[in-house]
Every structure is written in C-alpha cells, then in structure tokens.
XYZ file of C-alpha atoms in Angstrom:
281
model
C -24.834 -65.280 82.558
C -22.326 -65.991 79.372
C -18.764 -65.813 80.119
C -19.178 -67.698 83.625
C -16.928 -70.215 82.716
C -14.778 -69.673 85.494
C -16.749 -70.174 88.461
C -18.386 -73.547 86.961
C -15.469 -74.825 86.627
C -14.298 -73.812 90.224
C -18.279 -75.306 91.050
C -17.123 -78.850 89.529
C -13.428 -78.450 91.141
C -15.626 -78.106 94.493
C -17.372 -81.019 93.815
C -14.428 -83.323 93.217
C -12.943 -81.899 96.421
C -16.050 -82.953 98.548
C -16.199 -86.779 97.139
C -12.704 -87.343 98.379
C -12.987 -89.331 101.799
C -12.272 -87.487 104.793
C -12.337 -84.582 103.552
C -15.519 -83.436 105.836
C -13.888 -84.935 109.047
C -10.934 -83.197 109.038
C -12.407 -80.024 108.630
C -15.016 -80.974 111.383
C -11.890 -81.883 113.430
C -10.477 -78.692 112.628
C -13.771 -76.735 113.815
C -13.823 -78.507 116.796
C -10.630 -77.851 118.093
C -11.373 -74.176 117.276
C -14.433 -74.023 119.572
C -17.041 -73.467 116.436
C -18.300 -76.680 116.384
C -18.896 -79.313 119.529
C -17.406 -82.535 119.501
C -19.748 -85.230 118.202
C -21.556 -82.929 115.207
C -20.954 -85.229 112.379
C -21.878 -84.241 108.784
C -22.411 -86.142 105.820
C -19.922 -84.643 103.319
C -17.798 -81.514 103.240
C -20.476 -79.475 101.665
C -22.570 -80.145 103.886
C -19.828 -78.969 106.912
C -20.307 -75.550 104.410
C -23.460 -75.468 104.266
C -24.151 -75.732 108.046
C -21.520 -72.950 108.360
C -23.508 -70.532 106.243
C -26.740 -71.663 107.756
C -25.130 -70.576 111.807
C -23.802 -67.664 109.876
C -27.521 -66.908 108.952
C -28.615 -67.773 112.095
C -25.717 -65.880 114.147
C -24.348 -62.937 112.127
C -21.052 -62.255 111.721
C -19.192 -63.210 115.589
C -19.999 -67.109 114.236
C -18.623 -66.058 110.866
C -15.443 -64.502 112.328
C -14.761 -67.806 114.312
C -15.102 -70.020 111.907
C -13.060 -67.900 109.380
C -10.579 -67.486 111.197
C -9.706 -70.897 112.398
C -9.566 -71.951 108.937
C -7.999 -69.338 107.731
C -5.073 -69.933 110.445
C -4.824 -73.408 108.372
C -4.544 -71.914 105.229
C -1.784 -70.061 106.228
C 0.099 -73.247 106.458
C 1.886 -75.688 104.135
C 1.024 -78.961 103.124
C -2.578 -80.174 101.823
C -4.283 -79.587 104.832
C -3.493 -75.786 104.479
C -4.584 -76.136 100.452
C -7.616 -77.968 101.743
C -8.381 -74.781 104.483
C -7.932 -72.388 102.167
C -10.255 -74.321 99.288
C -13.357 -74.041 102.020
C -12.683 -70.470 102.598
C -12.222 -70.015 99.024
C -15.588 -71.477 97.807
C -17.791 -69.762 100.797
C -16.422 -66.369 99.371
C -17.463 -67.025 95.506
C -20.921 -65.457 95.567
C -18.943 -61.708 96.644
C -15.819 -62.976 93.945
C -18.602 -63.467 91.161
C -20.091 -59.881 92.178
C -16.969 -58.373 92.100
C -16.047 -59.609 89.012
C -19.442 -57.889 87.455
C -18.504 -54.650 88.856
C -15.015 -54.516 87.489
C -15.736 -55.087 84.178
C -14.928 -52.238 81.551
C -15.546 -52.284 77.915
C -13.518 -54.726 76.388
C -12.628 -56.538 79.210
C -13.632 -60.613 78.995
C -15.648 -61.670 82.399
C -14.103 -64.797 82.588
C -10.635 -63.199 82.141
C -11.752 -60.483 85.050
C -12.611 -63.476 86.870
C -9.627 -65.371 86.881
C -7.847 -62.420 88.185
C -10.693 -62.013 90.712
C -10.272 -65.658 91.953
C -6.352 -65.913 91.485
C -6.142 -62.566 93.774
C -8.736 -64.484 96.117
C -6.118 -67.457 96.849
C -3.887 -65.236 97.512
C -5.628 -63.504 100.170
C -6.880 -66.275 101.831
C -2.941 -68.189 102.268
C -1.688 -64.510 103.318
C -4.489 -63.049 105.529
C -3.303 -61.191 108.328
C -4.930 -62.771 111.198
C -4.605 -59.650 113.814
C -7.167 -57.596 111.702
C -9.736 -56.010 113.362
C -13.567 -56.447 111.984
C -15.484 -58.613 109.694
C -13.214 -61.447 108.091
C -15.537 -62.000 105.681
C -15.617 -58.652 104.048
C -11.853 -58.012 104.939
C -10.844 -60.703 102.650
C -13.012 -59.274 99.721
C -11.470 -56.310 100.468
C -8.277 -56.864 100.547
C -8.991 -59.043 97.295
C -11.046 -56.115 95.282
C -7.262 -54.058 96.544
C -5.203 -57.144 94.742
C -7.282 -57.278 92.092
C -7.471 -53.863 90.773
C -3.755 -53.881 90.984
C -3.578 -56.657 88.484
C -5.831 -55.077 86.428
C -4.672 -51.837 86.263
C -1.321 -53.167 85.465
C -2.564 -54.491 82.616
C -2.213 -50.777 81.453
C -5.957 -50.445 80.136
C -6.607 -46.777 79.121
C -10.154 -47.468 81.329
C -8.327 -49.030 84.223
C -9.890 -49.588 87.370
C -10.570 -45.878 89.627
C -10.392 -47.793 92.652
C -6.664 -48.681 93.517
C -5.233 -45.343 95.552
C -8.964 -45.425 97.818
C -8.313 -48.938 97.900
C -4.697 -48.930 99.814
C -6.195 -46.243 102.105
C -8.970 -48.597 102.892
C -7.160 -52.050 103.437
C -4.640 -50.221 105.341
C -7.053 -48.995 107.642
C -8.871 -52.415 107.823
C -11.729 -51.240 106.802
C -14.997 -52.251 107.119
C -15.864 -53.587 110.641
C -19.247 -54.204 110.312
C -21.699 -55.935 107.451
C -24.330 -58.273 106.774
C -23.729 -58.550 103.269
C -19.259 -59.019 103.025
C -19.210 -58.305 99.302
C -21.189 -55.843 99.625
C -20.074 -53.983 102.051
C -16.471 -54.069 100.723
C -17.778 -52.728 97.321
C -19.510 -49.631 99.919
C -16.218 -48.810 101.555
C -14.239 -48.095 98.427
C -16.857 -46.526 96.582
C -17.942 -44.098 99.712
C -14.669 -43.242 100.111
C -14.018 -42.286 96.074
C -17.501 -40.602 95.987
C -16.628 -38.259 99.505
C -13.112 -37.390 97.476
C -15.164 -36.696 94.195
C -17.392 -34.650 96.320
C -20.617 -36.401 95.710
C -21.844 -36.845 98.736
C -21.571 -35.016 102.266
C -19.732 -35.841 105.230
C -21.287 -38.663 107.074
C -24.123 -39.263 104.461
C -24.560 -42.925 103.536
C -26.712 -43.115 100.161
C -28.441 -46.366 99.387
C -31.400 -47.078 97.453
C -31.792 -45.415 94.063
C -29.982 -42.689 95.159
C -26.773 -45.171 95.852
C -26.819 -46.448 92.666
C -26.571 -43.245 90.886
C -23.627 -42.530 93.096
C -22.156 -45.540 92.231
C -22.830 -44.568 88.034
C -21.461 -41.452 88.666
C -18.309 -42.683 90.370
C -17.900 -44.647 87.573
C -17.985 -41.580 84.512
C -16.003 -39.269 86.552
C -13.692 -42.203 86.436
C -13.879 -43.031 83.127
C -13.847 -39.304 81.854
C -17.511 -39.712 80.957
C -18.604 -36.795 82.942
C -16.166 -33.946 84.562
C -16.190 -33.828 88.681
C -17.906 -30.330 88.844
C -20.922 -31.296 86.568
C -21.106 -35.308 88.384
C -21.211 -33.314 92.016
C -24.121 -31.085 90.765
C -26.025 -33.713 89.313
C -25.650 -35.699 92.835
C -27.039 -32.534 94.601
C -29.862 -31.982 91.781
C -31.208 -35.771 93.392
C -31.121 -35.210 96.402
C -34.391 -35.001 98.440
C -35.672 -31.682 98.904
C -33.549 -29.922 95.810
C -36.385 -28.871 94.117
C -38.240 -27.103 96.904
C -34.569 -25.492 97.496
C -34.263 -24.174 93.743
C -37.217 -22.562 94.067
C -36.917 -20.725 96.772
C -33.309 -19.502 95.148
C -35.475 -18.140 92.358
C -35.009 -21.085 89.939
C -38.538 -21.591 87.795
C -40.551 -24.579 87.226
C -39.465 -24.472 83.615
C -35.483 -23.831 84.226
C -35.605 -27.061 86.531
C -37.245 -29.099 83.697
C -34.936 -27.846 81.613
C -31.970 -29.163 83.853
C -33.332 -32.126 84.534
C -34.068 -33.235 81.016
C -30.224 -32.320 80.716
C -29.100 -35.106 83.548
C -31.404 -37.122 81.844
C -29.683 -37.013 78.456
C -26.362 -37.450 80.014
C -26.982 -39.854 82.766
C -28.612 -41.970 79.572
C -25.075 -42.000 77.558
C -23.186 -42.852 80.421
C -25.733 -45.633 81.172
C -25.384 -47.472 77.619
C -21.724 -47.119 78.272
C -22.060 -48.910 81.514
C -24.055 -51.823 79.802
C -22.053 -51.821 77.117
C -18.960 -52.370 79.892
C -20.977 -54.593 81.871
C-alpha cells in the first residue's frame, strides 16, 4: 500500500527495540509474575515473547488475551522505561487493527500516513491511560477507545468531511462497549458503526448485518455522513436489500418493471457514492 510510511517505520522501531538485551526477560518476568506465563518458559527474543502471545491468543481466545493485556498494560501505566517498554509491546500487538483503522478513516484529501500518525499517536495514549476496571475485551476496548481519540483529533482539524463517528463514539466508550470479539479491530469498527446505522435508521432493532449486506451499511453510513445521500432515501435503499423485499413489493402491488426501475436507480447512486469512497480511500 503507498503512503505506509508510518507503520514501517514503527516495524523497524520494533526491531531495534527487540535487539536490545533483556528486553525479552523482563517482559517474561513481567508475565510470570502476572500468572500468564509459568516460570521457566524462556524465549529467544522479545518478538518471539509476542509472537507466543498471539499464538495462546489463537489458541485460547480472548480470557488469555485479557490476562496478558492487562498485566502489561498495568506497566504501562507507570513511569520510567519499564512502563515505555510495556506500553511499546502492547502498542505493536495492536498495529494490524491501528493500520485498519487508519484505512477506514480516510476522507478525500486526507494523507494515510498523516491519518496514521494520529491513529498511532492516539494509540500511545490509550495504552499509558487505560482504565484498568473496564469490563470486556481489552483488546478491542483499546481500539475503541483509540478510534474515540482519534476522530477527535481529526475532526478538530475542522475538515468540512470530518469524521461522523465522534458523538456514537463517546456513547460507546462510555458504555465500554464491546464485550465480546474475535477480531478487536473489528469489532470496535462494528460497535460504532451499528450504533450510527440504528440512529440513521438503517437497520432494525437487534439486526446485526454482515456479509454483503454489512458492507453496504457501512457505504451508506458513510454518504449520509458525508451528505452524499439524504437519511430518508439511504434507509429505503437499506430496506430495498434486504432479503425478501422483492417478494414484499409485489405483493404491495409494485410490478416487475417499477422494481427494475428502482433498482437501476440504487444502482446509479450507490455507483457515485462508491467512486467517492475510492477516491477517499
């Protein structure tokens, strides 16, 4: 991807960090005393201390995750290297979820590298402030809490396309939302943007979309946010794709050629606001 500049360099930073000596013992040492690892595991470097992490994480969902987490992130909240040296672990096994947040708050005319430096600064941030009596998964919590800090950077940057998230988003971290994920980023991306699409009116009260149907959820989030598409004509779109609103258009008297005729109208529009989507991205 161009415009990554960012996250390589945070990649070579990494690396540095993980040829200092010690650097994987301590952490170890750390573990241990927090009941994640047993006394005796030994690892080769500090990646590798990572790397075994995400591998029980893998292996163990998100309790292991949670433990681990949390007694690092009880470090980080500290002073002194040791606490930059917590918060540095935490900080590079959350970087896959900061580089796909970083894609999906890009607007047109915002740099990705920029975006990303406010991604990652927000990040650090987090991580040396977490609140360690939140309930549910610490993983997603922190890219939650980081989308929150991030969007508030952004949008202060006083963009006339500034990011639609920031009032769901204070509802959301507030709450301590979510509790439960196997993907962190992901599912920090689907608590803001089910809770904007249920206040747009897109979708109904307890439905989850995913799928294709998710997506153009998520796109139409986006245009009613971005005064691409009003609310009224974005919420009948969403029901027009929903299974079954065919059959139900018929039976309300709607002909085979009227519902052609609409949908070749969704098509047209959902096709402008996807080159303006691309073009953003």
């Amino acid at each position: 991807m161009a415009g990554t500049r960012v996250f390589e360099s945070l990649d070579a930073e990494w690396a540095l960090v993980c040829a200092e000596s010690g650097r994987a013992e301590l952490v170890l040492g750390w573990l241990q005393e927090g009941g994640v690892l047993l006394g005796g595991e030994r690892a080769p470097g500090l990646e590798d201390v990572l790397a075994e992490l995400e591998r029980r994480d893998r292996a163990q969902g998100r309790v292991h995750s949670d433990r681990w987490l949390r007694v690092l992130l009880e470090r980080a909240a500290g002073e002194g290297a040791g606490a930059l040296l917590a918060a540095r672990v935490v900080v590079q096994a959350m970087l896959p979820g900061a580089v796909r947040m970083t894609q999906r708050l890009l607007r047109a005319g915002r740099d990705f590298d920029e975006t990303g430096q406010v991604v990652v600064a927000c990040l650090y941030q987090v991580v040396r402030r977490f609140p360690l009596g939140r309930k549910g998964g610490v993983a997603a919590n922190l890219l939650l809490e980081t989308l929150h800090w991030a969007s508030r950077e952004l949008k202060a940057e006083a963009e006339l396309d500034a990011v639609p998230w920031h009032p769901v988003l204070e509802s959301a971290v507030a709450a301590g939302e979510p509790v439960a994920e196997d993907d962190p980023a992901e599912a920090a991306w689907q608590t803001v943007l089910g809770r904007q699409a249920a206040k747009t009116g897109l979708v109904r009260v307890g439905e989850v979309p995913d799928g294709a149907r998710g997506e153009l959820v998520e796109l139409l989030v986006w245009a009613v946010a971005g005064g691409l598409l009003d609310a009224e004509r974005a919420r009948v779109i969403a029901d027009e794709s929903r299974a079954g609103a065919r059959e139900s258009a018929e039976r309300a008297g709607v002909s085979a050629v009227a519902w052609r005729q609409r949908r070749s109208r969704t098509v047209r529009q959902l096709r402008a606001v996807a080159d303006h989507w691309v073009q953003a991205a």
